Structures are given as structure tokens and as C-alpha cells.
């Protein structure tokens, strides 16, 4: 049954705006932290939690969101997630204190967890097979651009309006998307007639333990009892989750998905890519505003060579991917990202001339574009159609877990070699931390090279489409 082109475009609009909102809120807060501290007060640890509370609830409940969508309807849960995200955004803008802001950010992450894993599934169901690669590639590009634009948008909003507007901006977007989603999105369900409550609880508790331990590893030291108990307890519960899913009649997450080499490799690469990228961007934005003395907007503008590249390159990636293969393009993207960050680590100093960093930022932009554009189609083509909801939830959950891991690990490396007291001490810590990010991303490139050249997802997995393109090719 074919889907009308107009309905496909409406679906892309809804899902694209949802992806953009959720992805922007990963990093948009970072440039606003100094202003938030001046306005609401709070310790350094509390300011870190304005970032971590969102990422924590987002990554912990991602698989749960996918399972709820499969059970109760993906369009329905998409709308609920969007409504929750927008409501929590308004609450964050109105927060009277740092504690209320942290709580609102946690609820925002919960809304994102309900919304994000359903985007790719809804779009995949709506897209004609011959246009699916173009649509998913364009959606991945939207996600990459939104993540990279976070520091620039945050800096512009904070400098010309106020930090509250980084949250208010979500409200009108949600007001537009919610009625369109109700009107244009097609309802769909997963294969399970009931919700796997035991699996859902085990996955949520296990991921919470792992993520909580990672977040507190830097502040409490990795050998503290709270961190060790949290990490070990999370690992035990996740092991119990895997055992339960292997033996229950209707699992929320089919473990057989990891038998597909493409699926396993792309999930490993996503975790490592986000770990290296998020940790490095976190330090780079602080470097530009701290030792270099730029305002939030000036810092965001200086990251523009990184963030602007996808706008010009993404439409060409489909053509190149079709000629040399998606696996090669993704591996090249990770290699470009690693080389760009390595360039920054080799050149950075308190008085480094900004123009000398521009080639590195362009390489990072190329790397991000090459990574994001073919990834979604590779993952969704590697599994059966009925398993795409959980496949989407898994790769998004592992990416967010990678982001938490990257910030925590790179911050620990930074603290072991430097501090915030002087520009020299900052760069003393930043250099080995960014090199750590380079190593993580390089390992991701190796993981992709281990994937087969063509995804193998069983009889229902469609091959990559022969027609390259972007959003404009759909009409």
C-alpha cells in the first residue's frame, strides 16, 4: 500500500521537528550555564545536573518509550511525548530555583525518551521503499545539525534574550507539531499484544544504575562505594534483563537483534561517536568562553565551521554513499571526526590563533555529516520490519549513554591533568581529554569496518535504495 507523497512530507515535518527539539536540548543548555548560575545560584555539581538530569532520564527510558509505542500506538505515544516535552520546557523556563530547573529537565528527558525512538519507526513506515534512504538520511542530517547548532543557538539566545528562552522556544514548535501529528501521522503498533512489564522495569533500573554511576564517577571518584555499587548493581540488573528477554514469550527487546553484525557494529559506533563528540564539544565550548574570553554568542559563532558544513554537504552524501557504500561513508565520517579533534588537541593552547582551528572544525563537520546521513538506513535495514521500533530505541539509547559516558570520562581526564583556575591549567587538562575522545571515535570507526557491506536483516529487510537524495528529492 503506497503512502501519498503529501502525507510522507507531513510525516517528515513532524518527525524532523521532534528530532530537532530533542537533539538541540542535549547541548543548548551548556552555553547558558554561566547565566543560569548568576540568576538561580547553585553549586558546580547542581549546574552539571541541569545537563545530566535530562540525559539521564532520556537514556534510561528510551527502550521503555519504544516498548510503549509498540504496545499502545506509536502516533499516540509520539503525541504524549511531545506534550510532556513541551510542558516540561515551559516549567524549566519558569523555574524559580536550581532544584526546580533540574526537576523540569528530568521530565523533559522523559518526554524525549517517549518521543525520540518513535521518530525513525514512524518515518520508516510512511516512506516508500525507493525513497526511504533519502528520508532517513535527511532525518539523520537534521539530528546532526541540531546537535551541532546547540552551542550557537544557546549563545545567541542567552546573549540577546535570556537563558529562559532556550526552553520557551520549544513551546510554539510543539503547538504546531501536535495538531499536525494528530491529523497526518498514521497509527501503527509493534508485534507484541501486551507490555513486557518485567523487562521494562529491569531495563529502566539497570540503565539508571549504569548512567548514575557514570555521572557520579567524576565527582565522587570512580572507586567510591556509591559509584561502584551503582555500576555493579546496574550491570547485574541488565544481565538479569538479558536473561529474562531471552526466555520470556513476548520480550520488549528481542536480543536476537544483536546477531546482526551491522546492527551490533552501528550501535557500538554510535556509543563511541557520541562519547567522543559530546565530551569534546563540552570542553571546547568552555575553552572558548573561559581561556579565550568569548561571549556565548561569539563562542557559538566560532564553532560555525563545524555546524555549517552539514548544510552544504549532507545533500551530496547520498550520491557518494550510493557509489562507495554506506559502511565506507560512516567509517570515513568517524575518521574525519577523529582527525579533526586530534588537530584541535595538537594545536590548542591559551593563545592559539582561532584561524588555525578552522580546518579542524571543518573536518569535524564533515565527519558528523558522513556519520549521521547513512546511519539510520543501515540500522533500520538490518532488522525485520516488526523490530524497527526497538531497533530505533536501542541505537538512540546507546547514543545518549555514550554522551553521558563521554562527558564523564573526558571530565575525569581533564580533572586529572588540569583545572579551571587559569588558562594554562585548563589547556593542560583539555589536551589529554580531547585525545581520549579521539581514541573513542577511532574505535568506533574500527567497529563500523567490521560490519558486513550489505545489511542482513532476514527476508523482510529491504536493501538500501538505489536512488540517492535528500528531502528535495521526495517530490
Short mmCIF file of N, CA, C and O in Angstrom, two decimals, residues 245-302:
data_model
loop_
_atom_site.label_atom_id
_atom_site.label_comp_id
_atom_site.label_asym_id
_atom_site.label_seq_id
_atom_site.Cartn_x
_atom_site.Cartn_y
_atom_site.Cartn_z
N UNK A 245 14.78 -11.50 28.81
CA UNK A 245 14.34 -11.29 27.43
C UNK A 245 14.59 -12.51 26.55
O UNK A 245 13.87 -12.74 25.58
N UNK A 246 15.61 -13.30 26.89
CA UNK A 246 15.91 -14.50 26.11
C UNK A 246 14.90 -15.61 26.37
O UNK A 246 14.75 -16.52 25.55
N UNK A 247 14.21 -15.56 27.51
CA UNK A 247 13.35 -16.67 27.88
C UNK A 247 11.86 -16.32 27.93
O UNK A 247 11.02 -17.22 27.94
N UNK A 248 11.51 -15.02 27.96
CA UNK A 248 10.09 -14.69 28.01
C UNK A 248 9.45 -14.86 26.64
O UNK A 248 10.11 -14.75 25.60
N UNK A 249 8.16 -15.14 26.63
CA UNK A 249 7.45 -15.43 25.39
C UNK A 249 7.31 -14.18 24.52
O UNK A 249 7.40 -14.26 23.29
N UNK A 250 7.09 -13.02 25.14
CA UNK A 250 6.88 -11.77 24.40
C UNK A 250 7.85 -10.71 24.93
O UNK A 250 7.48 -9.86 25.73
N UNK A 251 9.10 -10.73 24.50
CA UNK A 251 10.08 -9.79 25.03
C UNK A 251 9.85 -8.37 24.52
O UNK A 251 9.37 -8.16 23.40
N UNK A 252 10.19 -7.38 25.36
CA UNK A 252 10.12 -5.99 24.91
C UNK A 252 11.26 -5.66 23.96
O UNK A 252 11.16 -4.77 23.14
N UNK A 253 12.37 -6.40 24.10
CA UNK A 253 13.54 -6.15 23.25
C UNK A 253 14.11 -7.47 22.77
O UNK A 253 14.74 -8.20 23.55
N UNK A 254 13.87 -7.84 21.53
CA UNK A 254 14.39 -9.11 21.01
C UNK A 254 15.93 -9.11 20.99
O UNK A 254 16.55 -8.37 20.22
N UNK A 255 16.55 -9.92 21.82
CA UNK A 255 18.01 -9.95 21.90
C UNK A 255 18.64 -10.47 20.61
O UNK A 255 19.82 -10.22 20.35
N UNK A 256 17.84 -11.13 19.79
CA UNK A 256 18.38 -11.66 18.54
C UNK A 256 18.82 -10.54 17.59
O UNK A 256 19.54 -10.80 16.62
N UNK A 257 18.38 -9.31 17.86
CA UNK A 257 18.81 -8.19 17.01
C UNK A 257 20.33 -8.08 16.96
O UNK A 257 20.91 -7.72 15.94
N UNK A 258 20.98 -8.42 18.08
CA UNK A 258 22.44 -8.28 18.13
C UNK A 258 23.16 -9.40 17.38
O UNK A 258 24.38 -9.38 17.31
N UNK A 259 22.41 -10.34 16.83
CA UNK A 259 23.03 -11.32 15.95
C UNK A 259 23.41 -10.70 14.61
O UNK A 259 24.26 -11.22 13.90
N UNK A 260 22.75 -9.61 14.27
CA UNK A 260 23.07 -8.91 13.02
C UNK A 260 24.34 -8.10 13.23
O UNK A 260 24.39 -7.19 14.07
N UNK A 261 25.37 -8.40 12.48
CA UNK A 261 26.64 -7.70 12.65
C UNK A 261 26.52 -6.21 12.37
O UNK A 261 27.15 -5.39 13.04
N UNK A 262 25.71 -5.85 11.38
CA UNK A 262 25.53 -4.43 11.08
C UNK A 262 24.89 -3.71 12.25
O UNK A 262 25.33 -2.62 12.66
N UNK A 263 23.83 -4.30 12.82
CA UNK A 263 23.14 -3.69 13.95
C UNK A 263 24.09 -3.53 15.14
O UNK A 263 24.17 -2.46 15.75
N UNK A 264 24.82 -4.58 15.48
CA UNK A 264 25.75 -4.53 16.62
C UNK A 264 26.86 -3.51 16.38
O UNK A 264 27.19 -2.71 17.26
N UNK A 265 27.43 -3.52 15.17
CA UNK A 265 28.54 -2.61 14.88
C UNK A 265 28.09 -1.16 14.91
O UNK A 265 28.80 -0.29 15.45
N UNK A 266 26.93 -0.86 14.35
CA UNK A 266 26.46 0.52 14.31
C UNK A 266 26.08 1.02 15.70
O UNK A 266 26.23 2.21 16.01
N UNK A 267 25.58 0.15 16.56
CA UNK A 267 25.29 0.57 17.93
C UNK A 267 26.57 0.85 18.70
O UNK A 267 26.66 1.83 19.45
N UNK A 268 27.59 0.00 18.51
CA UNK A 268 28.88 0.26 19.17
C UNK A 268 29.49 1.56 18.65
O UNK A 268 30.01 2.39 19.43
N UNK A 269 29.41 1.78 17.34
CA UNK A 269 29.95 3.01 16.76
C UNK A 269 29.21 4.23 17.25
O UNK A 269 29.81 5.28 17.54
N UNK A 270 27.88 4.14 17.38
CA UNK A 270 27.09 5.27 17.86
C UNK A 270 27.46 5.65 19.29
O UNK A 270 27.60 6.83 19.62
N UNK A 271 27.62 4.65 20.15
CA UNK A 271 28.01 4.92 21.53
C UNK A 271 29.37 5.61 21.59
O UNK A 271 29.55 6.61 22.30
N UNK A 272 30.34 5.11 20.83
CA UNK A 272 31.69 5.68 20.86
C UNK A 272 31.74 7.05 20.20
O UNK A 272 32.46 7.94 20.66
N UNK A 273 31.01 7.24 19.10
CA UNK A 273 30.96 8.53 18.43
C UNK A 273 30.41 9.60 19.36
O UNK A 273 30.98 10.69 19.50
N UNK A 274 29.28 9.32 20.00
CA UNK A 274 28.68 10.32 20.89
C UNK A 274 29.54 10.56 22.12
O UNK A 274 29.59 11.68 22.63
N UNK A 275 30.23 9.53 22.61
CA UNK A 275 31.11 9.72 23.76
C UNK A 275 32.23 10.70 23.41
O UNK A 275 32.49 11.67 24.14
N UNK A 276 32.90 10.46 22.29
CA UNK A 276 34.00 11.34 21.91
C UNK A 276 33.53 12.73 21.53
O UNK A 276 34.16 13.74 21.89
N UNK A 277 32.41 12.83 20.78
CA UNK A 277 31.94 14.12 20.30
C UNK A 277 31.38 14.97 21.43
O UNK A 277 31.74 16.14 21.58
N UNK A 278 30.48 14.41 22.25
CA UNK A 278 29.85 15.19 23.32
C UNK A 278 30.90 15.66 24.33
O UNK A 278 30.88 16.82 24.76
N UNK A 279 31.79 14.76 24.74
CA UNK A 279 32.81 15.15 25.71
C UNK A 279 33.70 16.25 25.18
O UNK A 279 34.04 17.21 25.90
N UNK A 280 34.08 16.18 23.90
CA UNK A 280 34.96 17.19 23.31
C UNK A 280 34.25 18.52 23.12
O UNK A 280 34.82 19.59 23.39
N UNK A 281 32.99 18.50 22.65
CA UNK A 281 32.24 19.74 22.48
C UNK A 281 32.02 20.43 23.82
O UNK A 281 32.10 21.65 23.93
N UNK A 282 31.74 19.64 24.84
CA UNK A 282 31.55 20.19 26.18
C UNK A 282 32.79 20.98 26.61
O UNK A 282 32.68 22.11 27.11
N UNK A 283 33.97 20.42 26.40
CA UNK A 283 35.21 21.11 26.78
C UNK A 283 35.53 22.27 25.84
O UNK A 283 36.01 23.32 26.28
N UNK A 284 35.25 22.10 24.55
CA UNK A 284 35.57 23.15 23.59
C UNK A 284 34.75 24.42 23.85
O UNK A 284 35.29 25.53 23.79
N UNK A 285 33.46 24.27 24.13
CA UNK A 285 32.64 25.45 24.41
C UNK A 285 33.11 26.15 25.68
O UNK A 285 33.10 27.39 25.76
N UNK A 286 33.53 25.39 26.70
CA UNK A 286 34.05 26.01 27.92
C UNK A 286 35.39 26.69 27.66
O UNK A 286 35.69 27.74 28.23
N UNK A 287 36.21 26.11 26.78
CA UNK A 287 37.50 26.71 26.44
C UNK A 287 37.30 28.07 25.75
O UNK A 287 37.98 29.05 26.05
N UNK A 288 36.36 28.11 24.80
CA UNK A 288 36.15 29.36 24.07
C UNK A 288 35.59 30.45 24.97
O UNK A 288 35.93 31.63 24.80
N UNK A 289 34.76 30.09 25.93
CA UNK A 289 34.19 31.10 26.83
C UNK A 289 35.09 31.40 28.02
O UNK A 289 34.99 32.48 28.60
N UNK A 290 35.97 30.45 28.37
CA UNK A 290 36.85 30.65 29.53
C UNK A 290 38.18 31.24 29.13
O UNK A 290 38.36 32.46 29.08
N UNK A 291 39.18 30.40 28.84
CA UNK A 291 40.51 30.91 28.49
C UNK A 291 40.53 31.90 27.33
O UNK A 291 41.29 32.85 27.33
N UNK A 292 39.67 31.71 26.33
CA UNK A 292 39.68 32.61 25.17
C UNK A 292 38.84 33.86 25.40
O UNK A 292 38.96 34.83 24.68
N UNK A 293 37.94 33.84 26.39
CA UNK A 293 37.20 35.03 26.78
C UNK A 293 36.09 35.47 25.85
O UNK A 293 35.66 36.62 25.91
N UNK A 294 35.58 34.58 25.02
CA UNK A 294 34.50 34.95 24.12
C UNK A 294 33.16 34.94 24.86
O UNK A 294 32.97 34.20 25.84
N UNK A 295 32.22 35.74 24.38
CA UNK A 295 30.86 35.68 24.90
C UNK A 295 30.19 34.40 24.41
O UNK A 295 30.70 33.74 23.49
N UNK A 296 29.02 34.03 24.97
CA UNK A 296 28.34 32.83 24.48
C UNK A 296 28.07 32.85 22.98
O UNK A 296 28.27 31.85 22.29
N UNK A 297 27.62 34.01 22.46
CA UNK A 297 27.35 34.10 21.02
C UNK A 297 28.64 34.01 20.22
O UNK A 297 28.71 33.32 19.19
N UNK A 298 29.69 34.70 20.67
CA UNK A 298 30.97 34.64 19.96
C UNK A 298 31.53 33.23 19.95
O UNK A 298 32.11 32.79 18.94
N UNK A 299 31.37 32.53 21.05
CA UNK A 299 31.83 31.13 21.09
C UNK A 299 31.04 30.27 20.11
O UNK A 299 31.61 29.45 19.38
N UNK A 300 29.71 30.46 20.07
CA UNK A 300 28.89 29.70 19.14
C UNK A 300 29.24 29.99 17.69
O UNK A 300 29.27 29.08 16.86
N UNK A 301 29.52 31.25 17.38
CA UNK A 301 29.90 31.61 16.01
C UNK A 301 31.21 30.96 15.60
O UNK A 301 31.40 30.60 14.44
N UNK A 302 32.11 30.80 16.55
CA UNK A 302 33.42 30.21 16.21
C UNK A 302 33.35 28.69 16.05
O UNK A 302 34.30 28.09 15.57
#
